[in-house]
mmCIF file of C-alpha atoms in Angstrom:
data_model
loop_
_atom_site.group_PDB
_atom_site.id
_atom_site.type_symbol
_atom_site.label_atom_id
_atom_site.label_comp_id
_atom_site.label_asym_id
_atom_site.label_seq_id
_atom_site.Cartn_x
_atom_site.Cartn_y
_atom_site.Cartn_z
ATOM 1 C CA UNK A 241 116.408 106.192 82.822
ATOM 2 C CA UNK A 242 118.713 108.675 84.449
ATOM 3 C CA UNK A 243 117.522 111.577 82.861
ATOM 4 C CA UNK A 244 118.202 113.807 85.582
ATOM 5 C CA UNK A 245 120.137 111.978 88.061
ATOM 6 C CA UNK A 246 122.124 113.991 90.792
ATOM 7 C CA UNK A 247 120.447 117.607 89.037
ATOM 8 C CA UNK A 248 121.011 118.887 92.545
ATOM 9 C CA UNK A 249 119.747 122.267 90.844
ATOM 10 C CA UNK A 250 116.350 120.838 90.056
ATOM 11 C CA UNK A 251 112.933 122.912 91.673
ATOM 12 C CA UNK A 252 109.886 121.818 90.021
ATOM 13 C CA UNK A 253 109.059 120.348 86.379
ATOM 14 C CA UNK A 254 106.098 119.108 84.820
ATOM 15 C CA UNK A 255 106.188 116.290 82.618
ATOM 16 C CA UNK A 256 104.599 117.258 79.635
ATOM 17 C CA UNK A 257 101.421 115.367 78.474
ATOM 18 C CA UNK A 258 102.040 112.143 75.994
ATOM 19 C CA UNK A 259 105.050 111.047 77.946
ATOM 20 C CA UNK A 260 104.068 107.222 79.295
ATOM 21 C CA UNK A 261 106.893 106.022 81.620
ATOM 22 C CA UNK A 262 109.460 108.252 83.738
ATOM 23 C CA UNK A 263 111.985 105.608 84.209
ATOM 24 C CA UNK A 264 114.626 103.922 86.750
ATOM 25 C CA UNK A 265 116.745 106.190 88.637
ATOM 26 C CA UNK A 266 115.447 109.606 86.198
ATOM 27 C CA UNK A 267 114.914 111.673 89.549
ATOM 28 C CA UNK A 268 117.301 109.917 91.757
ATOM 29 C CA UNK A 269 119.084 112.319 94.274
ATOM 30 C CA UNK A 270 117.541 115.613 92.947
ATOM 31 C CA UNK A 271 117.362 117.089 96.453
ATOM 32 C CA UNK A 272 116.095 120.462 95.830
ATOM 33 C CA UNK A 273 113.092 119.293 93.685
ATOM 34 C CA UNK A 274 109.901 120.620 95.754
ATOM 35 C CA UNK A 275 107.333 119.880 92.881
ATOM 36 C CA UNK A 276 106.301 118.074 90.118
ATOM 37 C CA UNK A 277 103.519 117.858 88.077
ATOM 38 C CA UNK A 278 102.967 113.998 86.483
ATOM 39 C CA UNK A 279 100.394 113.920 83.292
ATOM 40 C CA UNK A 280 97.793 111.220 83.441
ATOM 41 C CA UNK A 281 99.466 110.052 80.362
ATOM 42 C CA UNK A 282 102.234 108.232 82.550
ATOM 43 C CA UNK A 283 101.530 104.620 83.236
ATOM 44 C CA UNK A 284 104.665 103.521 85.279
ATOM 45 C CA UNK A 285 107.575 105.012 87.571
ATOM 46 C CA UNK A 286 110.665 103.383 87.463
ATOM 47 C CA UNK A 287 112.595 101.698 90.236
ATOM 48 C CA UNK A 288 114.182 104.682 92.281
ATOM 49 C CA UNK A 289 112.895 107.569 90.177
ATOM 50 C CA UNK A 290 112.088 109.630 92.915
ATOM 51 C CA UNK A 291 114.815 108.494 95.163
ATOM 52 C CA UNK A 292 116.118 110.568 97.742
ATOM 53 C CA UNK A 293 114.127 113.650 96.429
ATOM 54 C CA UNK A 294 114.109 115.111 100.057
ATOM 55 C CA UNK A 295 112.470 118.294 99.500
ATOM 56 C CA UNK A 296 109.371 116.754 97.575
ATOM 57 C CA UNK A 297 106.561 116.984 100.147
ATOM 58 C CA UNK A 298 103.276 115.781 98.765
ATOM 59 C CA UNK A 299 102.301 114.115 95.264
ATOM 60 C CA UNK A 300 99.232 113.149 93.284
ATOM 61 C CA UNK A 301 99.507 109.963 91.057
ATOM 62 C CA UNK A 302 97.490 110.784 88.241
ATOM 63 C CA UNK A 303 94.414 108.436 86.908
ATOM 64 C CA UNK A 304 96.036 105.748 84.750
ATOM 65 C CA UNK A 305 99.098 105.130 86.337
ATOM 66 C CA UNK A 306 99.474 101.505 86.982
ATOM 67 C CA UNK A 307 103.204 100.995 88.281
ATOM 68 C CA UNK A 308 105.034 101.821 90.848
ATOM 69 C CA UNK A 309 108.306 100.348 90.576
ATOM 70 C CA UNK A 310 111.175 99.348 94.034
ATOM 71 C CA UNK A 311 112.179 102.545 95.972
ATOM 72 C CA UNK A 312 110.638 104.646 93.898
ATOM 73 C CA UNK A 313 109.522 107.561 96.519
ATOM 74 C CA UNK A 314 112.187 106.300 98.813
ATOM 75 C CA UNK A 315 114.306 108.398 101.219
ATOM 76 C CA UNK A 316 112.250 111.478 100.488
ATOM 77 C CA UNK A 317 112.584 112.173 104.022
ATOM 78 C CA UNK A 318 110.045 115.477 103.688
ATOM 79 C CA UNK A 319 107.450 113.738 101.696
ATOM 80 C CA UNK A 320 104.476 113.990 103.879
ATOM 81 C CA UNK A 321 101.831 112.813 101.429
ATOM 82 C CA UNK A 322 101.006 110.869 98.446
ATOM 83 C CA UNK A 323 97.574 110.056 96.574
ATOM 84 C CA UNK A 324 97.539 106.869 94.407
ATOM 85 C CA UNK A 325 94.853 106.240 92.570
ATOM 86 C CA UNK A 326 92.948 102.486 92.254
ATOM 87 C CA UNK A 327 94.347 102.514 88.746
ATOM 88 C CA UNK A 328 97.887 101.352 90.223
ATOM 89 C CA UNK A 329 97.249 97.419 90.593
ATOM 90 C CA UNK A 330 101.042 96.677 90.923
ATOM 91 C CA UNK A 331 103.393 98.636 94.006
ATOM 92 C CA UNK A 332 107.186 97.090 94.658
ATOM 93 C CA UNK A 333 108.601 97.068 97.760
ATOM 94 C CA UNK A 334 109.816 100.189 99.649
ATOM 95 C CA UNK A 335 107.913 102.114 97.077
ATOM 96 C CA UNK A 336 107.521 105.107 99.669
ATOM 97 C CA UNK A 337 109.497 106.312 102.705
ATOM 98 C CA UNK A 338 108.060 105.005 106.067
ATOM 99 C CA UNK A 339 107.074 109.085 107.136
ATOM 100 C CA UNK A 340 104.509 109.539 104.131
ATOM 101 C CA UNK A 341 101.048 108.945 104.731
ATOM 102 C CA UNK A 342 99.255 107.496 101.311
ATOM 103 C CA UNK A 343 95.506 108.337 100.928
ATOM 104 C CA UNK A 344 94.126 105.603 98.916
ATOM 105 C CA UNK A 345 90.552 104.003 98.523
ATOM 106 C CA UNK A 346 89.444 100.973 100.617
ATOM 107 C CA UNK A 347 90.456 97.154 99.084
ATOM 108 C CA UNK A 348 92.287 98.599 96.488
ATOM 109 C CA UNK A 349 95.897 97.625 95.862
ATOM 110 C CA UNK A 350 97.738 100.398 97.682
ATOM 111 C CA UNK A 351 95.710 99.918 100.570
ATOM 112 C CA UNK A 352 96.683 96.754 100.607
ATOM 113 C CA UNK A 353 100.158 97.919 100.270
ATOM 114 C CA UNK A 354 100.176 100.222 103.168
ATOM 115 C CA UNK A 355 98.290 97.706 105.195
ATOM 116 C CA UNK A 356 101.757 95.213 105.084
ATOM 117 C CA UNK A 357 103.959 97.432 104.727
ATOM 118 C CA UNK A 358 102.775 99.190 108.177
ATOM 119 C CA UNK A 359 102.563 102.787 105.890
ATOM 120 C CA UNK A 360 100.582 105.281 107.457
ATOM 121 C CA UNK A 361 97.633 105.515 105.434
ATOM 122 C CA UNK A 362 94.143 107.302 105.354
ATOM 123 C CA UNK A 363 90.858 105.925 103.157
ATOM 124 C CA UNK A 364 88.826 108.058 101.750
ATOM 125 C CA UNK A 365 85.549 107.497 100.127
ATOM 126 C CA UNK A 366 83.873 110.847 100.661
ATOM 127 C CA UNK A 367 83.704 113.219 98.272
ATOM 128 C CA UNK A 368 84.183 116.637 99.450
ATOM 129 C CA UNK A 369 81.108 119.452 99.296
ATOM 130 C CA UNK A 370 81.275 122.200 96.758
ATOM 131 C CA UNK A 371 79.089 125.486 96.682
ATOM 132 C CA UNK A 372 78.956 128.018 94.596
ATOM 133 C CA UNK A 373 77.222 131.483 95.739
ATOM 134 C CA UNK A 374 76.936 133.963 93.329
ATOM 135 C CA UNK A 375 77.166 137.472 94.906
ATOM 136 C CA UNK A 376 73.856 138.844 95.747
ATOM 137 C CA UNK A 377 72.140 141.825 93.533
ATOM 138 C CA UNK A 378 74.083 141.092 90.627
ATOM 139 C CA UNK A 379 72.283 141.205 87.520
ATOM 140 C CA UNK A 380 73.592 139.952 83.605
ATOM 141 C CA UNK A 381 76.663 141.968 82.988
ATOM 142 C CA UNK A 382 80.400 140.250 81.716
ATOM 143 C CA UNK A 383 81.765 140.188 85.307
ATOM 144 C CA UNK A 384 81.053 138.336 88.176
ATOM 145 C CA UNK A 385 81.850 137.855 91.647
ATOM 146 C CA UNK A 386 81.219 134.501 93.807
ATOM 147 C CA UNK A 387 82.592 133.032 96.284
ATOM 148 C CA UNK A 388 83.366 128.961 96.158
ATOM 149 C CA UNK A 389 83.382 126.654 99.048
ATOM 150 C CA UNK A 390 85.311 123.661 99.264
ATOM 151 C CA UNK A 391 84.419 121.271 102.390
ATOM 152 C CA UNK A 392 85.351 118.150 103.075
ATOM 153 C CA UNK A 393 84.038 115.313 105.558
ATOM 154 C CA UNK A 394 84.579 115.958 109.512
ATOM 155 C CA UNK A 395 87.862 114.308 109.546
ATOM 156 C CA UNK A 396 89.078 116.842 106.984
ATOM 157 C CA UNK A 397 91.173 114.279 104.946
ATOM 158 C CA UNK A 398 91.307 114.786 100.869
ATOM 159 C CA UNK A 399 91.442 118.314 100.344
ATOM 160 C CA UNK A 400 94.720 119.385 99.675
ATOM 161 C CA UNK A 401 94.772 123.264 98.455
ATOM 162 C CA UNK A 402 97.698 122.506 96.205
ATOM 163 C CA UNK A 403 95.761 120.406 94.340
ATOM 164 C CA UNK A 404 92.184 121.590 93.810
ATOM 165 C CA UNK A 405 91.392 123.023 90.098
ATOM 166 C CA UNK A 406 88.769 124.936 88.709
ATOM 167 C CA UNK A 407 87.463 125.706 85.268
ATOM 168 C CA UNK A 408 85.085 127.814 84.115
ATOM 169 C CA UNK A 409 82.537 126.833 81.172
ATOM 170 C CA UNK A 410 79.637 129.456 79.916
ATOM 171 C CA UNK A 411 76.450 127.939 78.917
ATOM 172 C CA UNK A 412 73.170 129.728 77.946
ATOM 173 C CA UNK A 413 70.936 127.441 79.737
ATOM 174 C CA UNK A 414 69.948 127.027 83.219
#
């Protein structure tokens, strides 16, 4: 709790892996904070962690997290986005400013959230399209080039380019 309240000074952090609750009031009022990065260790934000964090503008809830405590994403005037996972099964009230729009998956808890709370809010339930085209001609050798494509449904919802990852396994087969 309070861990960095009023850090003023505060840009981005990532919460290193292992850590399981970021409690009450920790963020509260760090208004330069643009971006954090929350482990899918962490099963709970506290009440007003995220308060007033006015230049945060989008956030992914990791897998796993299951509370989201009162205010917690509150008066974060720029935060235009926020993914929640089904994991979270309990949201308080005025968990996230009025502006944000939460993407969410149909009858889960959050969607039941921004449903009475009057949220903006978008469900999403298809999985974007990935292809992967190697560049033509090129034979075995220890470098490639490709190109990857990353399409989502017609309404273009749940592709964010901040948050798509890659990783690149070798295998001998085919």
């Amino acid at each position: 709790a309070y861990a960095f309240y009023y850090c003023t000074n505060l840009k981005d952090i990532t919460i290193p892996e292992g850590i399981t609750t970021i409690g009450e009031h920790a963020f509260y009022n760090c208004s330069n904070l643009k971006s954090i990065t929350i482990p899918e260790s962490i099963k709970s934000l506290g009440s007003y962690a995220f308060y007033s964090c006015t230049n945060l503008e989008d956030i992914t809830i990791p897998e796993g997290l299951t509370t989201i405590g009162e205010n917690t994403f509150y008066a974060s005037g720029n935060l235009e986005s926020i993914i929640i996972p089904e994991t979270v099964t309990k949201i308080q009230e005025n968990a996230i400013s009025n502006g944000a729009i939460i993407y969410s998956k149909l009858n889960s808890e959050i969607h039941k959230y921004a449903e009475e709370s009057q949220h903006p809010y978008i469900i999403d339930e298809i999985m974007p399209t990935i292809t992967y085209t190697p560049k033509e001609g090129i034979m075995a050798q220890k470098q490639y080039e490709t190109t990857i494509n990353v399409v989502d449904d017609e309404y273009g919802v749940g592709i964010r380019e901040t948050s798509l990852k890659y990783q690149w396994t070798q295998s001998t087969e085919q």
